[in-house]
PDB file of C-alpha atoms and ligand atoms in Angstrom:
ATOM      1  CA  MET O  21     -33.136  27.113 -14.614  1.00 80.00           C
ATOM      2  CA  ASP O  22     -34.370  30.070 -12.363  1.00 88.00           C
ATOM      3  CA  ASP O  23     -33.413  30.790  -8.844  1.00 91.00           C
ATOM      4  CA  SER O  24     -36.493  29.144  -7.282  1.00 90.00           C
ATOM      5  CA  GLN O  25     -35.651  25.871  -9.116  1.00 86.00           C
ATOM      6  CA  ARG O  26     -32.041  26.001  -7.869  1.00 87.00           C
ATOM      7  CA  VAL O  27     -33.171  26.549  -4.364  1.00 91.00           C
ATOM      8  CA  SER O  28     -35.685  23.730  -4.421  1.00 87.00           C
ATOM      9  CA  ILE O  29     -33.039  21.336  -5.637  1.00 83.00           C
ATOM     10  CA  LEU O  30     -30.803  22.382  -2.854  1.00 86.00           C
ATOM     11  CA  SER O  31     -33.615  21.762  -0.422  1.00 91.00           C
ATOM     12  CA  GLU O  32     -34.552  18.381  -1.942  1.00 88.00           C
ATOM     13  CA  ALA O  33     -30.921  17.354  -1.075  1.00 91.00           C
ATOM     14  CA  LEU O  34     -31.250  18.337   2.558  1.00 94.00           C
ATOM     15  CA  PRO O  35     -32.484  14.965   3.994  1.00 94.00           C
ATOM     16  CA  TYR O  36     -29.872  13.072   1.964  1.00 93.00           C
ATOM     17  CA  ILE O  37     -27.168  15.394   3.269  1.00 94.00           C
ATOM     18  CA  GLN O  38     -28.388  14.914   6.824  1.00 95.00           C
ATOM     19  CA  SER O  39     -28.571  11.083   6.584  1.00 94.00           C
ATOM     20  CA  PHE O  40     -25.084  10.685   4.862  1.00 95.00           C
ATOM     21  CA  SER O  41     -23.184  13.232   6.761  1.00 95.00           C
ATOM     22  CA  GLY O  42     -20.229  11.683   8.712  1.00 96.00           C
ATOM     23  CA  ARG O  43     -20.817   8.297   6.570  1.00 97.00           C
ATOM     24  CA  LYS O  44     -18.289   6.831   4.203  1.00 98.00           C
ATOM     25  CA  ILE O  45     -19.063   6.272   0.604  1.00 98.00           C
ATOM     26  CA  VAL O  46     -16.774   4.227  -1.474  1.00 98.00           C
ATOM     27  CA  ILE O  47     -16.708   5.272  -5.142  1.00 98.00           C
ATOM     28  CA  LYS O  48     -15.046   3.311  -7.855  1.00 97.00           C
ATOM     29  CA  TYR O  49     -13.935   5.678 -10.524  1.00 95.00           C
ATOM     30  CA  GLY O  50     -13.558   4.236 -13.987  1.00 86.00           C
ATOM     31  CA  GLY O  51     -14.822   4.039 -17.602  1.00 79.00           C
ATOM     32  CA  SER O  52     -15.192   7.090 -19.776  1.00 79.00           C
ATOM     33  CA  VAL O  53     -15.384   9.589 -16.860  1.00 85.00           C
ATOM     34  CA  MET O  54     -11.574   8.984 -16.600  1.00 87.00           C
ATOM     35  CA  GLU O  55     -11.108   9.906 -20.322  1.00 86.00           C
ATOM     36  CA  GLU O  56     -13.148  12.973 -20.864  1.00 91.00           C
ATOM     37  CA  ASP O  57     -11.964  16.245 -19.503  1.00 93.00           C
ATOM     38  CA  LYS O  58     -15.381  17.781 -18.736  1.00 94.00           C
ATOM     39  CA  LEU O  59     -16.681  14.530 -16.999  1.00 95.00           C
ATOM     40  CA  GLN O  60     -13.467  14.354 -14.907  1.00 95.00           C
ATOM     41  CA  LYS O  61     -13.804  17.853 -13.718  1.00 96.00           C
ATOM     42  CA  ALA O  62     -17.454  17.312 -12.904  1.00 96.00           C
ATOM     43  CA  PHE O  63     -16.443  14.219 -10.930  1.00 97.00           C
ATOM     44  CA  PHE O  64     -13.775  16.042  -9.031  1.00 97.00           C
ATOM     45  CA  ARG O  65     -16.290  18.669  -8.049  1.00 97.00           C
ATOM     46  CA  ASP O  66     -18.757  16.184  -6.963  1.00 97.00           C
ATOM     47  CA  ILE O  67     -16.236  14.444  -4.639  1.00 98.00           C
ATOM     48  CA  ALA O  68     -15.334  17.919  -3.279  1.00 98.00           C
ATOM     49  CA  LEU O  69     -18.979  18.747  -2.715  1.00 97.00           C
ATOM     50  CA  LEU O  70     -19.651  15.430  -0.869  1.00 97.00           C
ATOM     51  CA  ALA O  71     -16.572  16.062   1.404  1.00 97.00           C
ATOM     52  CA  THR O  72     -17.689  19.642   1.972  1.00 96.00           C
ATOM     53  CA  VAL O  73     -21.052  18.724   3.155  1.00 95.00           C
ATOM     54  CA  GLY O  74     -19.598  16.250   5.605  1.00 96.00           C
ATOM     55  CA  VAL O  75     -19.934  12.955   3.610  1.00 97.00           C
ATOM     56  CA  CYS O  76     -16.649  10.931   3.629  1.00 98.00           C
ATOM     57  CA  PRO O  77     -15.839   9.879   0.011  1.00 98.00           C
ATOM     58  CA  VAL O  78     -13.211   7.238  -0.543  1.00 98.00           C
ATOM     59  CA  VAL O  79     -12.138   6.763  -4.251  1.00 98.00           C
ATOM     60  CA  ILE O  80     -10.820   3.562  -5.830  1.00 98.00           C
ATOM     61  CA  HIS O  81      -9.676   3.728  -9.339  1.00 97.00           C
ATOM     62  CA  GLY O  82      -8.493   1.442 -12.045  1.00 90.00           C
ATOM     63  CA  GLY O  83      -6.841   2.539 -15.065  1.00 87.00           C
ATOM     64  CA  GLY O  84      -8.247   0.893 -18.041  1.00 71.00           C
ATOM     65  CA  PRO O  85      -7.837   3.129 -21.063  1.00 81.00           C
ATOM     66  CA  GLU O  86      -4.586   4.745 -19.771  1.00 88.00           C
ATOM     67  CA  ILE O  87      -2.943   1.290 -19.110  1.00 88.00           C
ATOM     68  CA  ASN O  88      -3.895   0.037 -22.559  1.00 87.00           C
ATOM     69  CA  SER O  89      -2.549   3.148 -24.096  1.00 90.00           C
ATOM     70  CA  TRP O  90       0.836   2.805 -22.364  1.00 92.00           C
ATOM     71  CA  LEU O  91       0.904  -0.979 -23.212  1.00 90.00           C
ATOM     72  CA  ASN O  92       0.282  -0.044 -26.820  1.00 92.00           C
ATOM     73  CA  LYS O  93       3.056   2.521 -26.885  1.00 94.00           C
ATOM     74  CA  LEU O  94       5.402  -0.169 -25.568  1.00 92.00           C
ATOM     75  CA  GLU O  95       4.024  -2.724 -27.936  1.00 91.00           C
ATOM     76  CA  ILE O  96       2.724  -5.068 -25.256  1.00 88.00           C
ATOM     77  CA  SER O  97      -0.738  -6.300 -26.274  1.00 81.00           C
ATOM     78  CA  PRO O  98      -3.413  -6.481 -23.524  1.00 72.00           C
ATOM     79  CA  LYS O  99      -5.287  -9.628 -22.867  1.00 77.00           C
ATOM     80  CA  PHE O 100      -8.694 -10.191 -21.278  1.00 79.00           C
ATOM     81  CA  GLU O 101     -10.541 -13.256 -19.923  1.00 74.00           C
ATOM     82  CA  ASN O 102     -14.044 -13.197 -18.445  1.00 73.00           C
ATOM     83  CA  GLY O 103     -13.786  -9.354 -18.299  1.00 69.00           C
ATOM     84  CA  LEU O 104     -10.529  -9.586 -16.331  1.00 65.00           C
ATOM     85  CA  ARG O 105      -7.071  -8.619 -17.566  1.00 63.00           C
ATOM     86  CA  VAL O 106      -4.323 -11.312 -17.831  1.00 77.00           C
ATOM     87  CA  THR O 107      -1.155  -9.807 -16.418  1.00 87.00           C
ATOM     88  CA  ASP O 108       2.398 -10.818 -16.966  1.00 90.00           C
ATOM     89  CA  GLN O 109       5.457  -9.214 -15.092  1.00 91.00           C
ATOM     90  CA  LYS O 110       6.282  -6.881 -17.922  1.00 90.00           C
ATOM     91  CA  THR O 111       2.508  -5.772 -18.132  1.00 91.00           C
ATOM     92  CA  MET O 112       2.568  -5.436 -14.245  1.00 94.00           C
ATOM     93  CA  ASP O 113       5.630  -3.016 -14.310  1.00 95.00           C
ATOM     94  CA  ILE O 114       3.505  -0.782 -16.608  1.00 94.00           C
ATOM     95  CA  VAL O 115       0.311  -1.288 -14.485  1.00 93.00           C
ATOM     96  CA  GLU O 116       2.146  -0.230 -11.324  1.00 96.00           C
ATOM     97  CA  MET O 117       3.800   2.829 -12.979  1.00 96.00           C
ATOM     98  CA  VAL O 118       0.517   3.968 -14.737  1.00 96.00           C
ATOM     99  CA  LEU O 119      -1.895   3.332 -11.769  1.00 96.00           C
ATOM    100  CA  MET O 120       0.200   4.484  -8.833  1.00 97.00           C
ATOM    101  CA  GLY O 121       1.901   7.223 -10.688  1.00 97.00           C
ATOM    102  CA  ARG O 122       0.140   8.859 -13.577  1.00 95.00           C
ATOM    103  CA  VAL O 123      -3.498   7.968 -12.898  1.00 96.00           C
ATOM    104  CA  ASN O 124      -3.516   8.300  -9.120  1.00 97.00           C
ATOM    105  CA  LYS O 125      -1.769  11.583  -9.141  1.00 97.00           C
ATOM    106  CA  GLN O 126      -3.998  12.867 -11.785  1.00 96.00           C
ATOM    107  CA  ILE O 127      -7.047  12.214  -9.728  1.00 97.00           C
ATOM    108  CA  VAL O 128      -5.407  13.732  -6.531  1.00 98.00           C
ATOM    109  CA  ARG O 129      -4.349  16.914  -8.516  1.00 98.00           C
ATOM    110  CA  GLY O 130      -7.910  17.272  -9.914  1.00 98.00           C
ATOM    111  CA  ILE O 131      -9.499  17.071  -6.486  1.00 98.00           C
ATOM    112  CA  ASN O 132      -6.943  19.306  -4.950  1.00 98.00           C
ATOM    113  CA  LYS O 133      -7.721  21.960  -7.530  1.00 98.00           C
ATOM    114  CA  THR O 134     -11.275  22.246  -6.389  1.00 98.00           C
ATOM    115  CA  GLY O 135     -10.018  23.235  -2.806  1.00 97.00           C
ATOM    116  CA  SER O 136     -10.597  19.898  -1.099  1.00 98.00           C
ATOM    117  CA  LEU O 137      -7.657  17.771  -0.331  1.00 98.00           C
ATOM    118  CA  ALA O 138      -6.941  14.273  -1.533  1.00 98.00           C
ATOM    119  CA  VAL O 139      -4.248  11.791  -0.562  1.00 98.00           C
ATOM    120  CA  GLY O 140      -3.149   9.241  -3.181  1.00 98.00           C
ATOM    121  CA  ILE O 141      -2.099   5.823  -2.043  1.00 98.00           C
ATOM    122  CA  SER O 142      -2.074   2.439  -3.379  1.00 98.00           C
ATOM    123  CA  GLY O 143      -2.904  -0.988  -1.824  1.00 98.00           C
ATOM    124  CA  LEU O 144       0.626  -1.310  -0.603  1.00 97.00           C
ATOM    125  CA  ASP O 145       0.570   1.680   1.629  1.00 97.00           C
ATOM    126  CA  GLY O 146       0.047   0.664   5.179  1.00 97.00           C
ATOM    127  CA  ASN O 147      -0.626  -2.775   3.843  1.00 97.00           C
ATOM    128  CA  LEU O 148      -4.042  -1.651   2.927  1.00 98.00           C
ATOM    129  CA  ILE O 149      -4.801  -4.350   0.292  1.00 98.00           C
ATOM    130  CA  GLN O 150      -3.409  -7.872   0.897  1.00 98.00           C
ATOM    131  CA  SER O 151      -3.914 -10.098  -2.002  1.00 98.00           C
ATOM    132  CA  ARG O 152      -3.120 -13.347  -3.618  1.00 97.00           C
ATOM    133  CA  GLU O 153      -3.199 -14.808  -7.137  1.00 95.00           C
ATOM    134  CA  LEU O 154      -6.679 -14.989  -8.495  1.00 91.00           C
ATOM    135  CA  GLY O 155      -8.102 -18.451  -9.017  1.00 89.00           C
ATOM    136  CA  ASP O 156      -5.826 -20.900 -10.633  1.00 89.00           C
ATOM    137  CA  GLY O 157      -3.239 -18.309 -11.568  1.00 85.00           C
ATOM    138  CA  SER O 158      -4.248 -18.381 -15.125  1.00 86.00           C
ATOM    139  CA  HIS O 159      -4.733 -14.574 -15.128  1.00 87.00           C
ATOM    140  CA  GLY O 160      -0.882 -14.161 -14.061  1.00 93.00           C
ATOM    141  CA  LEU O 161      -0.290 -11.278 -11.709  1.00 95.00           C
ATOM    142  CA  VAL O 162      -3.998 -10.559 -11.304  1.00 91.00           C
ATOM    143  CA  GLY O 163      -4.999 -10.731  -7.675  1.00 94.00           C
ATOM    144  CA  GLU O 164      -7.941 -11.108  -5.401  1.00 95.00           C
ATOM    145  CA  VAL O 165      -8.222  -9.295  -2.038  1.00 97.00           C
ATOM    146  CA  THR O 166      -7.441 -11.608   0.940  1.00 98.00           C
ATOM    147  CA  LYS O 167      -7.626  -8.808   3.550  1.00 98.00           C
ATOM    148  CA  ILE O 168      -8.143  -5.116   3.939  1.00 98.00           C
ATOM    149  CA  ASN O 169      -6.212  -3.279   6.572  1.00 98.00           C
ATOM    150  CA  PRO O 170      -8.077  -0.044   6.574  1.00 98.00           C
ATOM    151  CA  GLU O 171      -6.264   1.539   9.681  1.00 98.00           C
ATOM    152  CA  LEU O 172      -4.344   3.931   7.472  1.00 97.00           C
ATOM    153  CA  LEU O 173      -7.561   5.423   6.165  1.00 98.00           C
ATOM    154  CA  GLU O 174      -9.066   6.475   9.511  1.00 96.00           C
ATOM    155  CA  PRO O 175      -6.665   9.183  10.343  1.00 97.00           C
ATOM    156  CA  LEU O 176      -6.911  10.561   6.875  1.00 98.00           C
ATOM    157  CA  ILE O 177     -10.742  10.527   6.764  1.00 97.00           C
ATOM    158  CA  SER O 178     -11.046  11.969  10.244  1.00 96.00           C
ATOM    159  CA  LYS O 179      -8.720  14.914   9.217  1.00 96.00           C
ATOM    160  CA  GLY O 180     -10.948  15.544   6.174  1.00 96.00           C
ATOM    161  CA  TYR O 181      -8.563  14.244   3.519  1.00 98.00           C
ATOM    162  CA  ILE O 182     -10.091  12.250   0.615  1.00 98.00           C
ATOM    163  CA  PRO O 183      -8.289   8.948   0.178  1.00 98.00           C
ATOM    164  CA  VAL O 184      -7.661   8.055  -3.554  1.00 98.00           C
ATOM    165  CA  ILE O 185      -6.587   4.517  -3.868  1.00 98.00           C
ATOM    166  CA  SER O 186      -5.111   2.563  -6.699  1.00 98.00           C
ATOM    167  CA  SER O 187      -6.175  -1.062  -6.995  1.00 97.00           C
ATOM    168  CA  ILE O 188      -2.936  -2.788  -6.523  1.00 98.00           C
ATOM    169  CA  GLY O 189      -2.541  -5.281  -3.613  1.00 98.00           C
ATOM    170  CA  SER O 190       0.520  -7.307  -2.414  1.00 98.00           C
ATOM    171  CA  THR O 191       1.235 -10.599  -0.733  1.00 97.00           C
ATOM    172  CA  SER O 192       3.112 -10.604   2.447  1.00 95.00           C
ATOM    173  CA  ASP O 193       6.403 -11.405   0.543  1.00 95.00           C
ATOM    174  CA  GLY O 194       5.889  -8.340  -1.624  1.00 95.00           C
ATOM    175  CA  ILE O 195       4.451  -9.775  -4.878  1.00 97.00           C
ATOM    176  CA  SER O 196       2.262  -7.072  -6.368  1.00 97.00           C
ATOM    177  CA  HIS O 197      -1.079  -7.972  -7.962  1.00 97.00           C
ATOM    178  CA  ASN O 198      -3.303  -5.943 -10.270  1.00 94.00           C
ATOM    179  CA  ILE O 199      -6.825  -6.212  -8.812  1.00 94.00           C
ATOM    180  CA  ASN O 200     -10.072  -5.467 -10.573  1.00 92.00           C
ATOM    181  CA  ALA O 201     -10.958  -2.037  -9.016  1.00 95.00           C
ATOM    182  CA  ASP O 202     -14.573  -3.094  -8.615  1.00 95.00           C
ATOM    183  CA  PHE O 203     -13.536  -5.999  -6.322  1.00 96.00           C
ATOM    184  CA  VAL O 204     -11.293  -3.729  -4.298  1.00 97.00           C
ATOM    185  CA  ALA O 205     -14.064  -1.116  -4.017  1.00 98.00           C
ATOM    186  CA  GLY O 206     -16.515  -3.705  -2.719  1.00 98.00           C
ATOM    187  CA  GLU O 207     -14.174  -5.340  -0.166  1.00 98.00           C
ATOM    188  CA  LEU O 208     -13.047  -1.887   1.162  1.00 98.00           C
ATOM    189  CA  ALA O 209     -16.658  -0.643   1.428  1.00 98.00           C
ATOM    190  CA  ALA O 210     -17.342  -3.835   3.603  1.00 98.00           C
ATOM    191  CA  ALA O 211     -14.078  -3.406   5.673  1.00 98.00           C
ATOM    192  CA  ILE O 212     -14.820   0.340   6.582  1.00 98.00           C
ATOM    193  CA  ASN O 213     -18.581  -0.094   7.106  1.00 97.00           C
ATOM    194  CA  ALA O 214     -19.360   2.180   4.241  1.00 98.00           C
ATOM    195  CA  GLU O 215     -22.937   3.364   3.832  1.00 97.00           C
ATOM    196  CA  LYS O 216     -22.789   2.989   0.118  1.00 97.00           C
ATOM    197  CA  LEU O 217     -20.749   1.493  -2.605  1.00 98.00           C
ATOM    198  CA  ILE O 218     -20.945   3.362  -5.924  1.00 98.00           C
ATOM    199  CA  LEU O 219     -19.485   2.019  -9.232  1.00 97.00           C
ATOM    200  CA  LEU O 220     -19.206   4.424 -12.110  1.00 96.00           C
ATOM    201  CA  THR O 221     -19.197   2.806 -15.500  1.00 93.00           C
ATOM    202  CA  ASP O 222     -20.018   3.270 -19.152  1.00 91.00           C
ATOM    203  CA  THR O 223     -23.599   1.971 -19.153  1.00 93.00           C
ATOM    204  CA  PRO O 224     -26.827   3.299 -17.632  1.00 95.00           C
ATOM    205  CA  GLY O 225     -26.531   0.585 -14.975  1.00 96.00           C
ATOM    206  CA  ILE O 226     -27.628  -3.104 -15.313  1.00 97.00           C
ATOM    207  CA  LEU O 227     -29.688  -3.641 -18.348  1.00 97.00           C
ATOM    208  CA  GLU O 228     -32.206  -6.424 -18.578  1.00 96.00           C
ATOM    209  CA  LYS O 229     -31.550  -6.479 -22.295  1.00 93.00           C
ATOM    210  CA  LYS O 230     -27.890  -5.848 -23.235  1.00 87.00           C
ATOM    211  CA  GLY O 231     -27.481  -2.698 -25.244  1.00 86.00           C
ATOM    212  CA  VAL O 232     -31.208  -1.473 -24.663  1.00 92.00           C
ATOM    213  CA  THR O 233     -31.090   1.561 -22.515  1.00 89.00           C
ATOM    214  CA  GLY O 234     -34.773   1.464 -21.984  1.00 92.00           C
ATOM    215  CA  SER O 235     -34.324  -1.940 -20.141  1.00 96.00           C
ATOM    216  CA  LEU O 236     -32.486  -0.363 -17.201  1.00 96.00           C
ATOM    217  CA  ILE O 237     -33.075  -2.171 -13.821  1.00 96.00           C
ATOM    218  CA  LYS O 238     -33.697   0.619 -11.391  1.00 95.00           C
ATOM    219  CA  GLN O 239     -33.650  -1.324  -8.140  1.00 96.00           C
ATOM    220  CA  ILE O 240     -33.091  -4.910  -7.245  1.00 97.00           C
ATOM    221  CA  ASN O 241     -32.262  -7.030  -4.075  1.00 97.00           C
ATOM    222  CA  LEU O 242     -29.347  -9.093  -3.508  1.00 95.00           C
ATOM    223  CA  LYS O 243     -31.141 -12.337  -4.364  1.00 96.00           C
ATOM    224  CA  GLU O 244     -32.432 -10.957  -7.782  1.00 97.00           C
ATOM    225  CA  ALA O 245     -28.999  -9.753  -8.409  1.00 98.00           C
ATOM    226  CA  ARG O 246     -27.712 -13.256  -8.014  1.00 97.00           C
ATOM    227  CA  GLY O 247     -30.517 -14.539 -10.408  1.00 97.00           C
ATOM    228  CA  PHE O 248     -29.158 -12.044 -12.941  1.00 97.00           C
ATOM    229  CA  ILE O 249     -25.681 -13.684 -12.804  1.00 97.00           C
ATOM    230  CA  ASP O 250     -27.008 -17.106 -12.875  1.00 97.00           C
ATOM    231  CA  LYS O 251     -29.271 -16.414 -15.918  1.00 97.00           C
ATOM    232  CA  GLU O 252     -26.337 -14.698 -17.590  1.00 96.00           C
ATOM    233  CA  ILE O 253     -28.334 -11.394 -17.989  1.00 96.00           C
ATOM    234  CA  VAL O 254     -25.136  -9.886 -16.594  1.00 96.00           C
ATOM    235  CA  THR O 255     -22.055 -10.917 -18.360  1.00 95.00           C
ATOM    236  CA  GLU O 256     -18.437  -9.504 -19.185  1.00 91.00           C
ATOM    237  CA  GLY O 257     -17.390  -6.505 -17.111  1.00 88.00           C
ATOM    238  CA  MET O 258     -20.789  -6.129 -15.521  1.00 95.00           C
ATOM    239  CA  ARG O 259     -20.297  -9.555 -13.886  1.00 94.00           C
ATOM    240  CA  PRO O 260     -17.438  -8.707 -11.539  1.00 91.00           C
ATOM    241  CA  LYS O 261     -19.311  -5.439 -10.745  1.00 95.00           C
ATOM    242  CA  THR O 262     -22.513  -7.153  -9.794  1.00 97.00           C
ATOM    243  CA  GLU O 263     -20.636  -9.959  -7.792  1.00 96.00           C
ATOM    244  CA  CYS O 264     -18.759  -7.277  -5.885  1.00 95.00           C
ATOM    245  CA  CYS O 265     -21.936  -5.384  -5.076  1.00 98.00           C
ATOM    246  CA  ILE O 266     -23.456  -8.552  -3.722  1.00 97.00           C
ATOM    247  CA  ARG O 267     -20.291  -9.389  -1.569  1.00 96.00           C
ATOM    248  CA  ALA O 268     -20.354  -5.857  -0.166  1.00 98.00           C
ATOM    249  CA  LEU O 269     -24.146  -6.005   0.724  1.00 98.00           C
ATOM    250  CA  ALA O 270     -23.668  -9.503   2.376  1.00 97.00           C
ATOM    251  CA  GLN O 271     -21.093  -7.925   4.574  1.00 96.00           C
ATOM    252  CA  GLY O 272     -23.262  -5.025   5.785  1.00 96.00           C
ATOM    253  CA  VAL O 273     -22.956  -2.208   3.131  1.00 97.00           C
ATOM    254  CA  LYS O 274     -26.509  -0.656   3.068  1.00 96.00           C
ATOM    255  CA  ALA O 275     -26.766  -0.076  -0.843  1.00 96.00           C
ATOM    256  CA  ALA O 276     -24.614  -0.557  -3.895  1.00 98.00           C
ATOM    257  CA  HIS O 277     -25.029   1.518  -7.045  1.00 97.00           C
ATOM    258  CA  ILE O 278     -24.007   0.945 -10.589  1.00 97.00           C
ATOM    259  CA  ILE O 279     -24.250   4.308 -12.454  1.00 96.00           C
ATOM    260  CA  ASP O 280     -23.455   5.932 -15.592  1.00 95.00           C
ATOM    261  CA  GLY O 281     -20.279   7.941 -15.464  1.00 93.00           C
ATOM    262  CA  ARG O 282     -21.070   9.508 -18.905  1.00 93.00           C
ATOM    263  CA  ILE O 283     -23.668  11.627 -17.323  1.00 93.00           C
ATOM    264  CA  GLU O 284     -22.270  14.761 -15.804  1.00 92.00           C
ATOM    265  CA  HIS O 285     -22.682  14.925 -12.018  1.00 91.00           C
ATOM    266  CA  ALA O 286     -24.024  11.320 -11.956  1.00 92.00           C
ATOM    267  CA  LEU O 287     -22.640  10.953  -8.559  1.00 94.00           C
ATOM    268  CA  LEU O 288     -24.667  13.779  -7.078  1.00 93.00           C
ATOM    269  CA  LEU O 289     -27.848  12.825  -8.928  1.00 91.00           C
ATOM    270  CA  GLU O 290     -27.596   9.354  -7.463  1.00 93.00           C
ATOM    271  CA  ILE O 291     -26.750  10.338  -3.806  1.00 93.00           C
ATOM    272  CA  PHE O 292     -28.765  13.555  -3.434  1.00 92.00           C
ATOM    273  CA  THR O 293     -31.914  13.219  -5.517  1.00 85.00           C
ATOM    274  CA  ASN O 294     -35.146  11.319  -5.094  1.00 76.00           C
ATOM    275  CA  ALA O 295     -34.987   9.662  -8.563  1.00 77.00           C
ATOM    276  CA  GLY O 296     -31.395   8.464  -8.843  1.00 80.00           C
ATOM    277  CA  LYS O 297     -30.295   7.422 -12.257  1.00 85.00           C
ATOM    278  CA  GLY O 298     -28.549   3.984 -12.269  1.00 94.00           C
ATOM    279  CA  THR O 299     -29.184   0.673 -10.700  1.00 97.00           C
ATOM    280  CA  MET O 300     -29.431   0.401  -6.952  1.00 96.00           C
ATOM    281  CA  ILE O 301     -28.879  -2.972  -5.334  1.00 97.00           C
ATOM    282  CA  THR O 302     -30.001  -3.338  -1.677  1.00 96.00           C
ATOM    283  CA  ALA O 303     -29.596  -6.112   0.836  1.00 91.00           C
TER     284      ALA O 303
HETATM  285  P1  LIG R 222     -15.648  -0.610 -16.474  1.00 83.95           P
HETATM  286  O1  LIG R 222     -14.618  -0.127 -17.405  1.00 83.95           O
HETATM  287  O2  LIG R 222     -16.504   0.512 -15.909  1.00 83.95           O
HETATM  288  O3  LIG R 222     -15.246  -1.556 -15.418  1.00 83.95           O
HETATM  289  P2  LIG R 222     -16.742  -2.864 -17.914  1.00 83.95           P
HETATM  290  O4  LIG R 222     -16.536  -2.682 -19.475  1.00 83.95           O
HETATM  291  O5  LIG R 222     -15.680  -3.696 -17.325  1.00 83.95           O
HETATM  292  O6  LIG R 222     -16.796  -1.483 -17.343  1.00 83.95           O
HETATM  293  O7  LIG R 222     -18.108  -3.373 -17.674  1.00 83.95           O
HETATM  294  C1  LIG R 222     -19.352  -2.810 -18.238  1.00 83.95           C
HETATM  295  C2  LIG R 222     -19.862  -3.551 -19.533  1.00 83.95           C
HETATM  296  O8  LIG R 222     -20.494  -4.786 -19.186  1.00 83.95           O
HETATM  297  C3  LIG R 222     -20.796  -2.854 -20.388  1.00 83.95           C
HETATM  298  O9  LIG R 222     -20.207  -1.882 -21.242  1.00 83.95           O
HETATM  299  C4  LIG R 222     -21.481  -4.015 -21.099  1.00 83.95           C
HETATM  300  O10 LIG R 222     -20.780  -4.198 -22.301  1.00 83.95           O
HETATM  301  C5  LIG R 222     -21.163  -5.227 -20.208  1.00 83.95           C
HETATM  302  N1  LIG R 222     -22.434  -5.828 -19.865  1.00 83.95           N
HETATM  303  C6  LIG R 222     -22.704  -7.222 -19.774  1.00 83.95           C
HETATM  304  N2  LIG R 222     -23.905  -7.462 -19.326  1.00 83.95           N
HETATM  305  C7  LIG R 222     -24.461  -6.276 -19.016  1.00 83.95           C
HETATM  306  C8  LIG R 222     -25.758  -5.895 -18.527  1.00 83.95           C
HETATM  307  N3  LIG R 222     -26.735  -6.847 -18.283  1.00 83.95           N
HETATM  308  N4  LIG R 222     -26.055  -4.614 -18.430  1.00 83.95           N
HETATM  309  C9  LIG R 222     -25.126  -3.657 -18.677  1.00 83.95           C
HETATM  310  N5  LIG R 222     -23.837  -3.926 -19.135  1.00 83.95           N
HETATM  311  C10 LIG R 222     -23.589  -5.219 -19.378  1.00 83.95           C
HETATM  312 MG1  LIG R 223     -14.433  -3.677 -15.679  1.00 83.95          MG
END
């Protein structure tokens, strides 16, 4: 790339920077981005760049691979149902330690190293995420969001800190729940009137034919997204993702994106370029 190309890329980003400056963007960090060193570093730089140009990123993370690896070390086998983890108390203890401790602080450290400043919190802090047992309780200590109390975030965001939130919620009697980070991101985006919700994952986006990269759906509306769920085009882990995009859009978020975290700087490509890379769902 020569200098004139570099400059024209910067220039292409200008209208996006202007329209998103001062706006909140909720980003769910997950999948292979979390595992690969090079992708992680690029992600942290992307977050720092967003914050530096005046966009207010809020990061929500799960802990997928890291949780499984600690459960393996402790010989507790992970269980899944409809793409969601089944969590008993023993598993929950590990989930809390890994998510609120190791994973959360690793993200904070990574962002801080770029020169921007992150603050790591969980859904317990400031009662940010209130939860109850999901459905009929068959997933154990897996929760669903009942209420978001975003007051804690405002002073952080207005001082320029980047909130990094682990997807654990609590009942009013202090029972912790492990919540799918996609759901938390969707509800949080709605609660803070975010401009965008962005979910990073391990596929190019929503694929019309499972496993076929060329069948990527670039843009759909809320109704079409519902149709994809009904027709079971979207299944497994993509289902909760699509559902939470729909819920966020129905509550006023302008656009939801499902993007490929395996592409370096996927986040910047999606936010600051004309083409975008993944699936964009609009109201
Ligand atoms: P994450 O760890 O990012 O939450 P998940 O594994 O939970 O990712 O969800 C993404 C997975 O959903 C994909 O890897 C794929 O196997 C599955 N999936 C099901 N239906 C689709 C679809 N229509 N398009 C893309 N992925 C799909
Ligand atoms: Mg998932």
